[in-house]
CSV table of C-alpha atoms in Angstrom, one decimal:
chain,number,residue,atom,x,y,z
A,126,MET,CA,98.0,147.1,284.0
A,127,ASP,CA,95.6,147.0,287.0
A,128,LYS,CA,96.1,149.4,290.0
A,129,LEU,CA,97.6,146.9,292.0
A,130,GLY,CA,100.0,145.7,289.4
A,131,LEU,CA,100.9,149.5,288.8
A,132,ARG,CA,101.3,150.0,292.4
A,133,TYR,CA,103.9,147.1,292.4
A,134,ALA,CA,105.7,148.3,289.6
A,135,LEU,CA,105.9,151.7,291.5
A,136,LEU,CA,107.1,150.4,294.8
A,137,PHE,CA,109.8,148.3,293.2
A,138,PHE,CA,111.0,150.8,290.9
A,139,GLY,CA,114.6,151.7,291.6
A,140,SER,CA,115.1,148.3,293.4
A,141,TRP,CA,118.7,148.2,291.8
A,142,LEU,CA,119.5,151.5,293.7
A,143,VAL,CA,118.4,149.9,297.0
A,144,ALA,CA,120.5,146.8,296.5
A,145,ALA,CA,123.5,148.9,295.2
A,146,CYS,CA,123.5,150.4,298.7
A,147,GLN,CA,122.9,147.2,300.8
A,148,PRO,CA,124.6,147.2,304.1
A,149,GLN,CA,126.9,144.5,305.3
A,150,SER,CA,124.3,141.8,306.0
A,151,THR,CA,124.2,138.1,307.2
A,152,PRO,CA,122.9,135.7,304.7
A,153,TYR,CA,119.9,133.6,305.9
A,154,VAL,CA,120.1,130.0,306.6
A,155,PHE,CA,117.4,128.1,306.1
A,156,ALA,CA,116.6,125.3,308.7
A,157,LEU,CA,116.1,122.3,306.3
A,158,PRO,CA,116.8,118.8,305.9
A,159,ASP,CA,119.7,117.9,303.5
A,160,THR,CA,116.8,116.2,301.4
A,161,ILE,CA,115.1,119.4,300.8
A,162,PRO,CA,116.2,122.3,298.5
A,163,PRO,CA,115.6,125.8,299.3
A,164,PRO,CA,113.1,127.9,298.2
A,165,ALA,CA,113.6,130.1,295.1
A,166,VAL,CA,114.5,133.8,296.2
A,167,PRO,CA,114.0,136.7,293.8
A,168,ALA,CA,117.3,138.4,293.0
A,169,GLU,CA,115.9,141.9,293.9
A,170,ASN,CA,115.2,141.0,297.4
A,171,PRO,CA,117.9,138.5,298.5
A,172,ILE,CA,116.7,137.2,302.2
A,173,THR,CA,119.1,138.0,305.1
A,174,LEU,CA,118.7,137.6,308.8
A,175,GLU,CA,118.5,141.2,309.1
A,176,LYS,CA,115.4,141.5,306.8
A,177,VAL,CA,113.8,138.6,308.5
A,178,THR,CA,114.0,140.2,311.8
A,179,LEU,CA,112.6,143.4,310.7
A,180,GLY,CA,109.9,141.4,308.8
A,181,ARG,CA,109.1,139.5,312.2
A,182,MET,CA,108.7,142.7,314.0
A,183,LEU,CA,106.4,144.2,311.3
A,184,PHE,CA,104.2,141.0,311.0
A,185,TYR,CA,103.0,141.2,314.6
A,186,ASP,CA,102.7,145.0,314.7
A,187,THR,CA,99.2,146.6,314.5
A,188,GLY,CA,100.7,149.7,313.4
A,189,LEU,CA,100.4,148.6,310.0
A,190,SER,CA,96.6,148.8,309.8
A,191,VAL,CA,94.8,152.2,309.6
A,192,ASN,CA,93.5,151.9,312.9
A,193,ARG,CA,95.8,150.0,314.9
A,194,SER,CA,93.2,147.2,315.3
A,195,GLN,CA,95.2,144.2,313.2
A,196,SER,CA,98.4,143.0,312.1
A,197,CYS,CA,99.4,140.4,309.6
A,198,ALA,CA,99.1,137.8,312.4
A,199,THR,CA,95.8,138.6,313.4
A,200,CYS,CA,94.6,136.4,310.0
A,201,HIS,CA,97.7,134.2,310.4
A,202,GLN,CA,98.2,132.7,313.8
A,203,GLN,CA,101.0,130.5,314.5
A,204,GLN,CA,99.4,127.9,316.4
A,205,PHE,CA,96.7,127.5,313.3
A,206,ALA,CA,99.5,127.1,310.9
A,207,PHE,CA,99.4,130.8,310.3
A,208,ALA,CA,95.9,130.6,309.3
A,209,GLU,CA,92.7,131.6,311.2
A,210,PRO,CA,90.3,129.3,312.8
A,211,THR,CA,87.3,131.1,311.2
A,212,GLN,CA,85.3,130.6,308.0
A,213,HIS,CA,86.2,134.3,306.6
A,214,ALA,CA,88.6,136.7,307.6
A,215,THR,CA,87.7,140.1,308.7
A,216,GLY,CA,89.6,143.5,307.9
A,217,ALA,CA,90.8,146.2,310.0
A,218,THR,CA,87.4,148.2,309.3
A,219,GLY,CA,85.2,145.3,309.9
A,220,GLU,CA,84.7,144.3,306.2
A,221,VAL,CA,84.3,140.7,305.7
A,222,VAL,CA,86.9,139.0,303.3
A,223,PRO,CA,85.0,136.6,301.4
A,224,ARG,CA,87.8,134.1,301.5
A,225,ASN,CA,89.5,131.9,304.2
A,226,SER,CA,92.8,132.9,305.5
A,227,MET,CA,95.5,130.7,303.8
A,228,ALA,CA,98.2,129.0,305.8
A,229,LEU,CA,101.4,130.6,305.7
A,230,VAL,CA,103.4,127.0,305.5
A,231,ASN,CA,106.4,126.9,303.0
A,232,VAL,CA,105.0,130.2,301.3
A,233,GLY,CA,108.4,130.5,299.5
A,234,TYR,CA,107.8,127.3,297.6
A,235,ASN,CA,104.6,128.6,296.1
A,236,SER,CA,104.7,129.4,292.4
A,237,ALA,CA,101.0,130.9,292.6
A,238,PHE,CA,99.5,133.2,295.6
A,239,THR,CA,96.2,133.8,296.9
A,240,TRP,CA,93.5,131.4,296.3
A,241,ALA,CA,92.7,132.4,292.8
A,242,HIS,CA,95.1,134.5,290.9
A,243,ASN,CA,97.6,133.4,288.3
A,244,GLY,CA,99.4,136.5,287.9
A,245,PHE,CA,101.5,136.6,291.6
A,246,THR,CA,104.6,134.6,291.2
A,247,HIS,CA,106.5,136.3,294.2
A,248,ILE,CA,105.4,136.9,297.7
A,249,GLU,CA,106.2,140.6,297.3
A,250,GLU,CA,103.4,140.9,294.8
A,251,GLN,CA,100.9,139.0,297.1
A,252,LEU,CA,101.5,141.4,300.2
A,253,LEU,CA,100.1,144.2,298.3
A,254,ILE,CA,96.7,142.7,298.4
A,255,PRO,CA,96.4,142.8,302.4
A,256,LEU,CA,98.2,145.9,302.8
A,257,PHE,CA,96.3,148.3,299.8
A,258,ASN,CA,93.2,146.3,298.9
A,259,GLU,CA,90.0,148.7,299.0
A,260,SER,CA,87.5,146.1,298.2
A,261,PRO,CA,87.4,144.8,300.8
A,262,VAL,CA,89.5,146.5,303.0
A,263,GLU,CA,92.1,144.6,304.9
A,264,LEU,CA,94.8,146.4,306.8
A,265,GLY,CA,93.6,149.8,305.2
A,266,VAL,CA,96.8,151.4,304.0
A,267,THR,CA,95.5,152.9,300.9
A,268,GLY,CA,95.2,156.7,301.5
A,269,ASN,CA,96.9,156.5,304.9
A,270,GLU,CA,100.3,155.8,303.8
A,271,LYS,CA,102.0,158.8,305.2
A,272,GLU,CA,100.4,158.3,308.6
A,273,ILE,CA,101.2,154.7,308.7
A,274,LEU,CA,104.9,155.1,307.6
A,275,LYS,CA,105.3,157.7,310.7
A,276,ARG,CA,104.6,154.8,313.0
A,277,PHE,CA,107.8,153.1,311.9
A,278,THR,CA,110.3,156.0,312.7
A,279,SER,CA,111.0,155.0,316.4
A,280,ALA,CA,114.5,154.5,317.5
A,281,GLU,CA,114.1,150.8,317.3
A,282,TYR,CA,112.6,150.6,313.9
A,283,GLN,CA,115.4,153.1,312.5
A,284,ALA,CA,117.9,150.6,313.9
A,285,LEU,CA,116.3,147.7,312.1
A,286,PHE,CA,115.8,149.2,308.9
A,287,LYS,CA,119.3,150.7,309.0
A,288,SER,CA,120.6,147.1,309.7
A,289,ALA,CA,118.5,145.5,307.0
A,290,PHE,CA,118.4,148.2,304.1
A,291,ALA,CA,121.0,150.9,305.0
A,292,THR,CA,118.5,153.5,305.6
A,293,GLU,CA,116.5,154.3,308.7
A,294,GLN,CA,113.6,156.0,306.6
A,295,PRO,CA,110.9,153.2,306.2
A,296,SER,CA,109.1,152.9,303.1
A,297,PHE,CA,106.5,150.3,301.8
A,298,ASP,CA,108.8,149.0,299.5
A,299,LEU,CA,111.1,148.1,302.3
A,300,ILE,CA,108.2,147.0,304.4
A,301,VAL,CA,107.1,144.5,301.9
A,302,LYS,CA,110.6,143.2,301.1
A,303,ALA,CA,110.9,142.8,304.9
A,304,LEU,CA,107.7,141.0,305.3
A,305,ALA,CA,108.3,138.7,302.4
A,306,SER,CA,111.6,137.7,304.1
A,307,PHE,CA,110.0,136.6,307.2
A,308,VAL,CA,107.3,134.8,305.6
A,309,ARG,CA,109.7,133.0,303.4
A,310,SER,CA,111.5,132.0,306.6
A,311,LEU,CA,108.5,129.9,307.8
A,312,THR,CA,109.5,126.6,306.6
A,313,SER,CA,107.9,123.3,308.0
A,314,PHE,CA,109.6,119.9,307.2
A,315,ASN,CA,109.9,118.3,310.5
A,316,SER,CA,106.4,116.1,310.8
A,317,PRO,CA,106.1,112.5,311.6
A,318,PHE,CA,105.9,112.0,307.6
A,319,ASP,CA,109.1,113.8,307.1
A,320,GLN,CA,110.8,111.7,309.5
A,321,TYR,CA,109.4,108.7,308.1
A,322,ALA,CA,110.1,109.4,304.3
A,323,TYR,CA,112.9,111.8,304.3
A,324,GLU,CA,115.0,110.8,307.5
A,325,GLY,CA,114.5,106.9,307.3
A,326,ASP,CA,112.7,106.6,310.7
A,327,ASP,CA,110.5,103.7,309.9
A,328,THR,CA,108.9,103.9,313.3
A,329,ALA,CA,107.8,107.6,312.6
A,330,LEU,CA,104.5,106.6,311.2
A,331,THR,CA,102.0,104.2,312.7
A,332,LYS,CA,100.6,101.4,310.7
A,333,ARG,CA,97.3,102.9,310.2
A,334,GLN,CA,98.9,106.3,309.1
A,335,ILE,CA,101.0,104.2,306.5
A,336,GLU,CA,97.6,102.5,305.2
A,337,GLY,CA,96.4,106.1,305.0
A,338,MET,CA,99.6,107.3,303.0
A,339,ASN,CA,99.2,104.4,300.4
A,340,LEU,CA,95.4,105.3,299.8
A,341,PHE,CA,96.6,109.2,299.5
A,342,PHE,CA,98.9,108.2,296.9
A,343,SER,CA,96.9,105.4,295.2
A,344,GLU,CA,94.8,106.0,291.7
A,345,ARG,CA,91.7,105.3,293.7
A,346,THR,CA,91.6,108.5,295.8
A,347,GLU,CA,94.0,110.4,293.3
A,348,CYS,CA,94.9,112.9,296.2
A,349,PHE,CA,98.4,113.1,295.2
A,350,HIS,CA,97.2,114.3,291.5
A,351,CYS,CA,96.6,117.9,293.2
A,352,HIS,CA,98.5,117.7,296.2
A,353,GLY,CA,101.8,116.2,295.1
A,354,GLY,CA,105.3,117.4,295.3
A,355,VAL,CA,107.6,118.4,298.5
A,356,ASN,CA,104.9,120.9,299.9
A,357,PHE,CA,101.9,118.6,299.0
A,358,SER,CA,100.3,121.0,296.5
A,359,GLN,CA,101.2,121.1,292.6
A,360,SER,CA,101.5,124.9,292.7
A,361,SER,CA,105.1,124.9,293.9
A,362,THR,CA,108.4,125.3,292.9
A,363,HIS,CA,111.7,125.6,294.6
A,364,ALA,CA,115.3,126.7,293.6
A,365,ALA,CA,116.4,123.1,292.3
A,366,GLN,CA,113.5,123.1,290.0
A,367,SER,CA,112.9,124.7,286.5
A,368,LEU,CA,109.3,123.6,285.7
A,369,VAL,CA,106.9,125.8,287.5
A,370,LEU,CA,103.4,124.5,288.0
A,371,GLN,CA,100.4,126.8,288.8
A,372,PRO,CA,97.2,124.5,288.7
A,373,PHE,CA,93.9,125.7,289.8
A,374,HIS,CA,90.8,123.2,290.2
A,375,ASN,CA,87.1,123.3,290.3
A,376,THR,CA,86.3,120.9,293.0
A,377,GLY,CA,82.6,120.6,292.7
A,378,LEU,CA,81.5,122.7,295.5
A,379,TYR,CA,78.9,124.7,293.6
A,380,ASN,CA,76.8,124.5,290.6
A,381,GLU,CA,74.4,127.5,291.1
A,382,ASP,CA,72.5,127.5,287.8
A,383,GLY,CA,73.0,123.7,286.6
A,384,LYS,CA,75.7,125.0,284.1
A,385,GLY,CA,78.6,125.2,286.5
A,386,ALA,CA,78.2,128.8,288.0
A,387,TYR,CA,79.7,129.3,291.3
A,388,PRO,CA,78.4,132.1,293.7
A,389,GLU,CA,78.6,135.5,292.5
A,390,ARG,CA,80.5,136.6,295.5
A,391,ASP,CA,83.7,134.6,294.4
A,392,GLN,CA,84.0,132.8,290.9
A,393,GLY,CA,87.8,132.1,291.3
A,394,LEU,CA,90.2,132.1,288.6
A,395,LEU,CA,87.4,133.3,286.3
A,396,ARG,CA,87.7,136.9,287.9
A,397,ILE,CA,91.2,137.1,286.8
A,398,THR,CA,91.1,135.6,283.3
A,399,PHE,CA,87.4,136.2,282.2
A,400,ASN,CA,87.8,132.8,280.6
A,401,GLN,CA,84.5,130.6,281.5
A,402,LYS,CA,86.6,127.3,281.5
A,403,ASP,CA,88.1,129.0,284.9
A,404,MET,CA,84.8,129.4,286.6
A,405,GLY,CA,85.2,128.0,290.2
A,406,LYS,CA,88.8,127.0,289.9
A,407,PHE,CA,91.0,127.8,293.0
A,408,ARG,CA,94.6,127.0,294.0
A,409,ALA,CA,95.2,123.7,295.7
A,410,PRO,CA,96.8,124.7,299.0
A,411,THR,CA,99.4,122.9,300.6
A,412,LEU,CA,98.5,119.9,303.2
A,413,ARG,CA,101.3,120.3,305.4
A,414,ASN,CA,99.8,121.1,309.0
A,415,ILE,CA,96.3,120.8,307.4
A,416,ALA,CA,95.1,119.5,310.6
A,417,ALA,CA,95.9,122.7,312.4
A,418,SER,CA,94.4,124.9,309.9
A,419,ALA,CA,90.5,124.2,309.7
A,420,PRO,CA,88.1,125.3,308.4
A,421,TYR,CA,88.8,124.2,304.6
A,422,MET,CA,88.2,125.2,301.0
A,423,HIS,CA,88.6,128.7,299.6
A,424,ASP,CA,85.4,129.9,301.5
A,425,GLY,CA,85.8,127.7,304.7
A,426,SER,CA,82.7,125.9,304.0
A,427,ILE,CA,84.0,122.7,305.3
A,428,ALA,CA,84.6,122.4,309.0
A,429,THR,CA,86.5,119.1,309.7
A,430,LEU,CA,88.9,116.6,307.9
A,431,GLU,CA,86.3,114.2,308.3
A,432,GLU,CA,84.0,116.4,305.9
A,433,VAL,CA,86.7,116.8,303.5
A,434,ILE,CA,87.4,113.5,302.9
A,435,GLU,CA,83.7,112.6,302.6
A,436,PHE,CA,83.2,115.6,300.1
A,437,TYR,CA,85.9,114.0,297.9
A,438,ALA,CA,84.6,110.8,298.2
A,439,GLN,CA,81.3,111.9,296.9
A,440,GLY,CA,83.1,113.7,294.2
A,441,GLY,CA,81.8,117.1,295.1
A,442,ARG,CA,78.8,118.5,297.0
A,443,GLY,CA,75.2,118.7,296.0
A,444,LYS,CA,74.7,120.0,292.4
A,445,GLY,CA,78.2,120.7,292.2
A,446,LYS,CA,78.9,117.0,291.5
A,447,SER,CA,77.7,117.7,288.3
A,448,ASN,CA,79.4,121.0,287.5
A,449,PRO,CA,80.7,120.6,284.1
A,450,TYR,CA,84.2,122.4,284.9
A,451,LYS,CA,85.0,120.1,287.8
A,452,SER,CA,88.6,118.9,287.7
A,453,PRO,CA,88.7,115.4,286.3
A,454,PHE,CA,90.6,114.2,289.4
A,455,VAL,CA,87.5,114.9,291.5
A,456,LYS,CA,85.3,111.9,290.5
A,457,GLY,CA,84.7,110.4,293.7
A,458,PHE,CA,85.8,106.8,295.3
A,459,ASN,CA,84.6,104.3,297.3
A,460,ILE,CA,86.1,104.1,300.7
A,461,ASN,CA,84.9,102.3,304.1
A,462,GLU,CA,84.9,104.0,307.4
A,463,ASP,CA,88.2,102.5,308.6
A,464,GLU,CA,89.9,103.7,305.3
A,465,LYS,CA,88.7,107.0,306.2
A,466,ALA,CA,90.1,106.9,309.5
A,467,ALA,CA,93.4,105.9,308.1
A,468,LEU,CA,93.4,108.7,305.6
A,469,LYS,CA,92.7,111.4,308.2
A,470,ALA,CA,95.4,109.6,310.2
A,471,PHE,CA,98.0,110.1,307.3
A,472,LEU,CA,96.9,113.9,306.9
A,473,GLU,CA,97.6,114.3,310.6
A,474,SER,CA,100.9,113.1,310.3
A,475,LEU,CA,101.7,116.1,308.2
A,476,THR,CA,101.7,118.3,311.3
A,477,ASP,CA,105.0,119.9,312.3
A,478,HIS,CA,104.5,120.4,315.9
A,479,ALA,CA,107.6,122.4,316.5
A,480,PHE,CA,106.7,124.8,313.4
A,481,LEU,CA,103.4,125.3,315.4
A,482,THR,CA,105.3,126.5,318.5
A,483,ASN,CA,108.8,127.7,317.3
A,484,PRO,CA,109.6,130.7,319.5
A,485,LYS,CA,111.5,132.1,316.3
A,486,HIS,CA,108.2,132.4,314.3
A,487,GLY,CA,106.3,134.2,317.0
A,488,PRO,CA,106.6,137.8,318.1
A,489,LEU,CA,110.0,139.3,319.5
A,490,LEU,CA,110.4,139.1,323.2
A,491,ASN,CA,109.8,143.2,323.4
A,492,GLN,CA,107.0,143.1,321.5
A,493,THR,CA,103.3,143.0,322.2
A,494,MET,CA,100.8,142.0,319.6
């Protein structure tokens, strides 16, 4: 068991005891269309309104970082679909994270987490990385646990913890559970596409967007093979789904040595499995609100949607086109300029503007970031 795995086990040891003394709490009701099933919620952390409220407070609190310089919201900003408009994230101590901040859109529907890890199946596990990671340091909790926990002993936090967990005493076990509950509450199913496809509004999409939708779901472009399902990501699951898919794909971004190598700084799933066939494999992210979450790819190396479309039309980039580990779905396709514009227009129709501005997802009224 690696260090993060051990930490997860220790943090959640005794969850049954915490659950046994849960307060009278308010079950959280997801704001979902009738056609969308709720996300799966782990039995050891049932979602409640009180946990979501506490998690929301914590998400925007810079006190979670070692030097009070950053919060979760620093790298996950609501107006950018809870992503960040920079190529790479930067940790609280200035260390650069080699990956682009992923959008937190319908995260509760994910069957895998981070860009390239097949061992995390719950948000609670993933949250340990930004909190405790040491290389690179993100929030910098490791070694500073006692000092940071003291910051959450104010009367306001004591009341929030007591309401959510029947104890005024903060712990990282409870902090992680509250943060996970807030992140699960970030659901987005009110885009023009949703209104067209699920609400029966034939006027919600323009003629051009419908043309782009037909291209997206065609065998010519094959976009839907890696970005299918209710969340436009095959790496998804929900409460009514028994089949769990965790696909990771090599898209042909790199081929450093002519034999398939990705840059040493980040070789994807290979770093976890040590299986050479996993070289350069990364998780296909959701395309919901994709127009708001630039730049793109795991390393933020593609700036615009137009460039993304051209990248896939070319079947990769540079030498990466001939990467022997490249996904068979990334083979390139013929597309003219009008069709490119239509495909972009369809991707823009996946933007849920209400989600990007919903005050219930922002900081609490009495909270400063």
